mmCIF file of C-alpha atoms and ligand atoms in Angstrom:
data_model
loop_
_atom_site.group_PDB
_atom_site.id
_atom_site.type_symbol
_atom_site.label_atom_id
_atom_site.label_comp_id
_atom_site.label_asym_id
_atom_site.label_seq_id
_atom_site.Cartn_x
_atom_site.Cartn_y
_atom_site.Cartn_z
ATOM 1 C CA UNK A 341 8.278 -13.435 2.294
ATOM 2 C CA UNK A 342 9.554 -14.723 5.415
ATOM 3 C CA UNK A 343 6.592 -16.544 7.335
ATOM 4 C CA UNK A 344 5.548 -18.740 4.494
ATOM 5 C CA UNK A 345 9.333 -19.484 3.381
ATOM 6 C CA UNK A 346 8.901 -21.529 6.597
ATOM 7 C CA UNK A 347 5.773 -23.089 5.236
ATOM 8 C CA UNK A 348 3.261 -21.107 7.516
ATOM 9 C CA UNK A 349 -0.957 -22.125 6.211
ATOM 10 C CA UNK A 350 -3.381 -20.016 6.092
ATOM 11 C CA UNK A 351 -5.783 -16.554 4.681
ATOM 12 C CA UNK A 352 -3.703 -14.647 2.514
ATOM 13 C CA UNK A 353 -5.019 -11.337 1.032
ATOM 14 C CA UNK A 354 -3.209 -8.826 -1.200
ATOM 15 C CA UNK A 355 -2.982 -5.148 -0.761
ATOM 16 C CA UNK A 356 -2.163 -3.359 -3.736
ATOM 17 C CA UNK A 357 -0.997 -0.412 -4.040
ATOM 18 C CA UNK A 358 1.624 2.766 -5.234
ATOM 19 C CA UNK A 359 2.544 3.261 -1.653
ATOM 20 C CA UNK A 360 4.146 6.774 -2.416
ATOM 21 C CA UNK A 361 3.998 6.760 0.365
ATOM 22 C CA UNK A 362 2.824 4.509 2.602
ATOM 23 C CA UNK A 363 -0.049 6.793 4.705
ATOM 24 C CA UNK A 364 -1.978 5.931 7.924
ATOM 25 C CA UNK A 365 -4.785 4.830 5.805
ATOM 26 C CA UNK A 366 -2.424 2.536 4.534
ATOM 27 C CA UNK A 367 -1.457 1.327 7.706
ATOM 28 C CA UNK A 368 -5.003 1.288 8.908
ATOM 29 C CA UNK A 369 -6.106 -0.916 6.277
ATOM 30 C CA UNK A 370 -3.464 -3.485 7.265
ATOM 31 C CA UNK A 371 -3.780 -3.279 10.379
ATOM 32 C CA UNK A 372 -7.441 -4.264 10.099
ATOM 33 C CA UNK A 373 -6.513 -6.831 7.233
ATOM 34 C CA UNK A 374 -4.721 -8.613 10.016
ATOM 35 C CA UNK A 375 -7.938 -8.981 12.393
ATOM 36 C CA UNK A 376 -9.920 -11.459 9.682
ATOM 37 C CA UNK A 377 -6.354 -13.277 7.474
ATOM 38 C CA UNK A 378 -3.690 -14.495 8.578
ATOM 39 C CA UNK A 379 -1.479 -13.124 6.668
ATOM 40 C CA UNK A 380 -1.337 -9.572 4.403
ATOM 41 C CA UNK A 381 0.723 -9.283 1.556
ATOM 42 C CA UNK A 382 1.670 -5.804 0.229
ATOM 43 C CA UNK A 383 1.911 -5.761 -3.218
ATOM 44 C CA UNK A 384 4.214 -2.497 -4.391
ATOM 45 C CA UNK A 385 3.264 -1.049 -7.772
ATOM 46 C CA UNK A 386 6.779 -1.307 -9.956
ATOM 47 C CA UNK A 387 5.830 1.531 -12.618
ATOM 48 C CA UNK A 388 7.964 2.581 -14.592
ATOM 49 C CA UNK A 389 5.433 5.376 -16.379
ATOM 50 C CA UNK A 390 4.590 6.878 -12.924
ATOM 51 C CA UNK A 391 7.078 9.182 -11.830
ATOM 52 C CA UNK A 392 7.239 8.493 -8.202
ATOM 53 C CA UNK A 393 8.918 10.239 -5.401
ATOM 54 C CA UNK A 394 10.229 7.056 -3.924
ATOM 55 C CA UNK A 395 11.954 4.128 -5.681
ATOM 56 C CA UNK A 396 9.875 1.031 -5.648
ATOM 57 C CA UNK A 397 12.973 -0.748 -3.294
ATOM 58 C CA UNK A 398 12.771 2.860 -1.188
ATOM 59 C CA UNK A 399 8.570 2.122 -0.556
ATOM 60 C CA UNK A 400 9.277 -1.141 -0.173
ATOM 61 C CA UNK A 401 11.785 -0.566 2.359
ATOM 62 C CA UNK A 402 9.577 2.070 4.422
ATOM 63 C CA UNK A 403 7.027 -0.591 4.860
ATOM 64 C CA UNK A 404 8.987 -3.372 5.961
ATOM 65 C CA UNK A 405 10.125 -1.024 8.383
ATOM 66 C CA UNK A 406 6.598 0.569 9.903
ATOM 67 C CA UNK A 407 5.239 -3.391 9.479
ATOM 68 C CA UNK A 408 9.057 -4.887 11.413
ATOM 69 C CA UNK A 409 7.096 -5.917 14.619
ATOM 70 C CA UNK A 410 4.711 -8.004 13.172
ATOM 71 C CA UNK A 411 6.749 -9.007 9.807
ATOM 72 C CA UNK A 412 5.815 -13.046 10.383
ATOM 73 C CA UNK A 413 2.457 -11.620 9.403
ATOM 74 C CA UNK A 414 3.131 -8.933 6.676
ATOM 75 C CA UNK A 415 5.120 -9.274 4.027
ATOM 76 C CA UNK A 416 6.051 -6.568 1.586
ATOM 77 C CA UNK A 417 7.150 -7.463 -2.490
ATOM 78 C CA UNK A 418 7.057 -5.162 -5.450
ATOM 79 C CA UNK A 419 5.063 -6.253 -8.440
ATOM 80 C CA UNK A 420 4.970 -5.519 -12.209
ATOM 81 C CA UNK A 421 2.431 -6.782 -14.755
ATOM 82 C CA UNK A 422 -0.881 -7.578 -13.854
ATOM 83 C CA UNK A 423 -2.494 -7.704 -10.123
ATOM 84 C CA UNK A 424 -4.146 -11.019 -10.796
ATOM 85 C CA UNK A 425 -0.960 -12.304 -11.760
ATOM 86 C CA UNK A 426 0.871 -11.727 -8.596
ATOM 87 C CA UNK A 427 -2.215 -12.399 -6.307
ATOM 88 C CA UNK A 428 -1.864 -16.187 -7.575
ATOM 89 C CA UNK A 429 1.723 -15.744 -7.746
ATOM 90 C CA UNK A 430 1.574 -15.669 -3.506
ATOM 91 C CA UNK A 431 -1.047 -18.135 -3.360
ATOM 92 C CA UNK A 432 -3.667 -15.920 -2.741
ATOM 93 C CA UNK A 433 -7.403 -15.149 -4.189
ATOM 94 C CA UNK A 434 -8.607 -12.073 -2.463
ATOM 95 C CA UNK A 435 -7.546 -8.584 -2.688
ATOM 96 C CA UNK A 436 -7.831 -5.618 -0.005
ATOM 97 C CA UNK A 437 -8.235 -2.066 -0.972
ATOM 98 C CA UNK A 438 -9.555 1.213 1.366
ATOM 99 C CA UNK A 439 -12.962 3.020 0.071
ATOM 100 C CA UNK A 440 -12.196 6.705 1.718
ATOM 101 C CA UNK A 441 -15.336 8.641 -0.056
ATOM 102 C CA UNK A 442 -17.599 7.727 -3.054
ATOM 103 C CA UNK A 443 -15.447 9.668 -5.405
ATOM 104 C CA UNK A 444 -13.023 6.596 -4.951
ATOM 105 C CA UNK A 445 -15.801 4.417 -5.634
ATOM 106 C CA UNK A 446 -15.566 4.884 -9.820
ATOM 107 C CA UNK A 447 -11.902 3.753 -10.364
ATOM 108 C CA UNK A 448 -11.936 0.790 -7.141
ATOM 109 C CA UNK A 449 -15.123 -0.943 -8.567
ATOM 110 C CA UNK A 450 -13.791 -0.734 -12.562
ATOM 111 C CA UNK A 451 -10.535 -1.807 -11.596
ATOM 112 C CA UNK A 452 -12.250 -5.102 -9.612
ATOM 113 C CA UNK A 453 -14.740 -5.579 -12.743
ATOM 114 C CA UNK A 454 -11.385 -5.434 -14.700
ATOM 115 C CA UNK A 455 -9.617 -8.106 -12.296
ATOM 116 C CA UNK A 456 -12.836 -10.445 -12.062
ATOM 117 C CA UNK A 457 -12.706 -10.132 -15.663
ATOM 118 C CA UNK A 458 -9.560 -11.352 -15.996
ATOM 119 C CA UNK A 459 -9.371 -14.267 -13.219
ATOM 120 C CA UNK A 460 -13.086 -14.770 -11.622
ATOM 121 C CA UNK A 461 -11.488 -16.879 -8.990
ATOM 122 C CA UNK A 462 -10.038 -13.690 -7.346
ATOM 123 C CA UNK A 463 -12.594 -12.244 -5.081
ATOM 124 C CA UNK A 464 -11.883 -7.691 -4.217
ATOM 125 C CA UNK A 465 -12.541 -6.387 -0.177
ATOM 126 C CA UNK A 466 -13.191 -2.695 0.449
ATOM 127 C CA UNK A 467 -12.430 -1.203 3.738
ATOM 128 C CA UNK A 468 -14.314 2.034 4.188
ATOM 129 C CA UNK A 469 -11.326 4.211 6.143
ATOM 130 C CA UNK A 470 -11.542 5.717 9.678
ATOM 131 C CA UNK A 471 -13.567 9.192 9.926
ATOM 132 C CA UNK A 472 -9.921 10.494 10.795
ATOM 133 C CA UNK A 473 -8.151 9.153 7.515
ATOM 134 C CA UNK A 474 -10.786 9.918 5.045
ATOM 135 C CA UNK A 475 -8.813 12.827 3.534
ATOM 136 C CA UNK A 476 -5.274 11.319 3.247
ATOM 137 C CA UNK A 477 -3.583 10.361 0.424
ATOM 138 C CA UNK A 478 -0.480 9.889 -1.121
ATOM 139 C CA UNK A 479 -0.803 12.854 -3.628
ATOM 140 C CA UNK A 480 -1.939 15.506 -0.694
ATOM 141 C CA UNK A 481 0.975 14.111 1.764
ATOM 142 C CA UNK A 482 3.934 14.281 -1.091
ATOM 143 C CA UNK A 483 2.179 17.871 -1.854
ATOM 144 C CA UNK A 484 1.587 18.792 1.916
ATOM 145 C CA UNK A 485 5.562 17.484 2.513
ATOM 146 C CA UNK A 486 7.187 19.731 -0.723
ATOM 147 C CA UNK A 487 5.949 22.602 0.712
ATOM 148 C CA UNK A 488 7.311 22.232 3.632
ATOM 149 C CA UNK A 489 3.875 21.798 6.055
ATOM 150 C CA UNK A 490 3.504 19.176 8.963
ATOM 151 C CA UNK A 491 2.583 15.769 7.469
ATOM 152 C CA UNK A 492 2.679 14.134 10.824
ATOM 153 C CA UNK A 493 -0.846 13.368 11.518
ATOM 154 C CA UNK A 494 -0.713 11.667 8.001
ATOM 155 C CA UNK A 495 1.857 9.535 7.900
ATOM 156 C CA UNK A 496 3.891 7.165 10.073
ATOM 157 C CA UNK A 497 7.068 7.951 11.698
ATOM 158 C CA UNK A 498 9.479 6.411 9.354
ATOM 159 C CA UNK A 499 7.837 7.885 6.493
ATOM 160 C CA UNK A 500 7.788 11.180 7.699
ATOM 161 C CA UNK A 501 11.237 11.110 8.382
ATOM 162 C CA UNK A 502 12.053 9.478 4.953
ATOM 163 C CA UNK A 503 10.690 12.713 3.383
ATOM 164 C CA UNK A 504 12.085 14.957 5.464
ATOM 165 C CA UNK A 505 15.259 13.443 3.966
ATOM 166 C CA UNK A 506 14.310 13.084 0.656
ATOM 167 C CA UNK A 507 13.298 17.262 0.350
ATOM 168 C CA UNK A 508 16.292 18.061 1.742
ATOM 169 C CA UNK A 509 18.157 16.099 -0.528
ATOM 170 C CA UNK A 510 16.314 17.647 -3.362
ATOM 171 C CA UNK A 511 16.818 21.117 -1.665
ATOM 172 C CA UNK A 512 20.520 20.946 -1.311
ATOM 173 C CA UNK A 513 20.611 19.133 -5.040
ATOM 174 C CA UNK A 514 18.715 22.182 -6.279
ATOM 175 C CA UNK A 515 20.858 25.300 -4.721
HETATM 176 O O1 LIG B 807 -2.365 3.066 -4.991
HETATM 177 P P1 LIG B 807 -2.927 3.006 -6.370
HETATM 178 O O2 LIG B 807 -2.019 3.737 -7.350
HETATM 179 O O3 LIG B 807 -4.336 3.485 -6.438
HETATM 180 O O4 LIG B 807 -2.932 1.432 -6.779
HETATM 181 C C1 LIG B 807 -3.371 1.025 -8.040
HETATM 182 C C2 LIG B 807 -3.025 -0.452 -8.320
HETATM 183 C C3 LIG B 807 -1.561 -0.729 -8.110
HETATM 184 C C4 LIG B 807 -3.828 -1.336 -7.381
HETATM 185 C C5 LIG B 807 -3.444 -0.753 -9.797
HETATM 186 O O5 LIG B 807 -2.913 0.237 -10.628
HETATM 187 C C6 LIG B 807 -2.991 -2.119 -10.293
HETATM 188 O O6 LIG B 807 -3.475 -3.127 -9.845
HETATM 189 N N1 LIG B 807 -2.037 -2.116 -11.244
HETATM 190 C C7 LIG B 807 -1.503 -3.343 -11.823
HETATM 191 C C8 LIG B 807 -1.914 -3.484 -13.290
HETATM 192 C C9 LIG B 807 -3.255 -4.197 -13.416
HETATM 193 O O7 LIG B 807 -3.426 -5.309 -12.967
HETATM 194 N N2 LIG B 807 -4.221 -3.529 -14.076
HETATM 195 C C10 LIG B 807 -5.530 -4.116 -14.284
HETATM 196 C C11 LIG B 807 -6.532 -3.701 -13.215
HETATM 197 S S1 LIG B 807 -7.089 -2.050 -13.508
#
């Protein structure tokens, strides 16, 4: 939380997420977050239930590392509990998420009923993703990456190399 450690003002939104991993929708969203707030906190899903491929410190760590050249503007934290909870927590009121197709539509708009619901004064954004990102997600890039195919068009560098390492780790756990 670097820039506002320093006292910086300004639009804050939240993006929420699992971030396992981070994808290029992921980054796209940000990246476009940045062009109307100042600032874009990443909020990293701590849950425990969900068995994740990568530790909540591990995604954490990935996306302070894709977001380094612009980290006075993009912070990265890991949250438990409830989203409205840490969206006041960082002095914020507005939350970011990506709309890829309609079938996301369901779960995004019960899960902002749920957090107007809970705190009114917290307003959600949807992003509809680039043409070109509409088909990744997490779930089809840690699939994609077990099975050894190219996940390169999907993900950013850093990520692609984390998994790289983290299959072979498994691999050479396994044998
Ligand atoms: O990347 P995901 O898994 O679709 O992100 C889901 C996330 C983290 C945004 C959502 O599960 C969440 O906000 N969890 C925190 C718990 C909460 O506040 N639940 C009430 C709203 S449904």
């Amino acid at each position: 939380m670097a820039s506002r450690a320093k006292g910086t003002k300004g639009s804050i939104v939240v993006f929420p997420g699992s971030f396992d991993p981070l994808t290029n929708g992921h980054v796209d969203v940000v990246e476009r977050s940045l062009e109307i707030f100042d600032t874009v906190v990443i909020g990293v899903l701590d849950n425990v239930n969900k068995s994740a491929l990568f530790s909540p410190q591990e995604r954490v760590e990935l996306i302070q590392r894709q977001f380094q050249r612009c980290r006075e503007r993009v912070e990265v934290a890991s949250f438990s509990g409830l989203l409205v909870d840490f969206v006041r927590k960082v002095k914020s009121r507005v939350v970011v998420r990506g709309l890829r197709a309609i079938s996301d539509f369901d779960y995004e708009a019960q899960m902002a009923l749920v957090n107007r619901r809970l705190n009114p004064g917290i307003e959600t954004l949807f992003l509809m993703a680039r043409e070109e990102n509409s088909y990744i997600s997490s779930t089809v890039v840690r699939q994609v990456a077990l099975l050894g195919g190219d996940v390169g068009q999907m993900v950013p560098k850093v990520v692609e190399e984390a998994l790289r390492r983290k299959f072979l780790q498994r691999s050479s756990k396994a044998s």
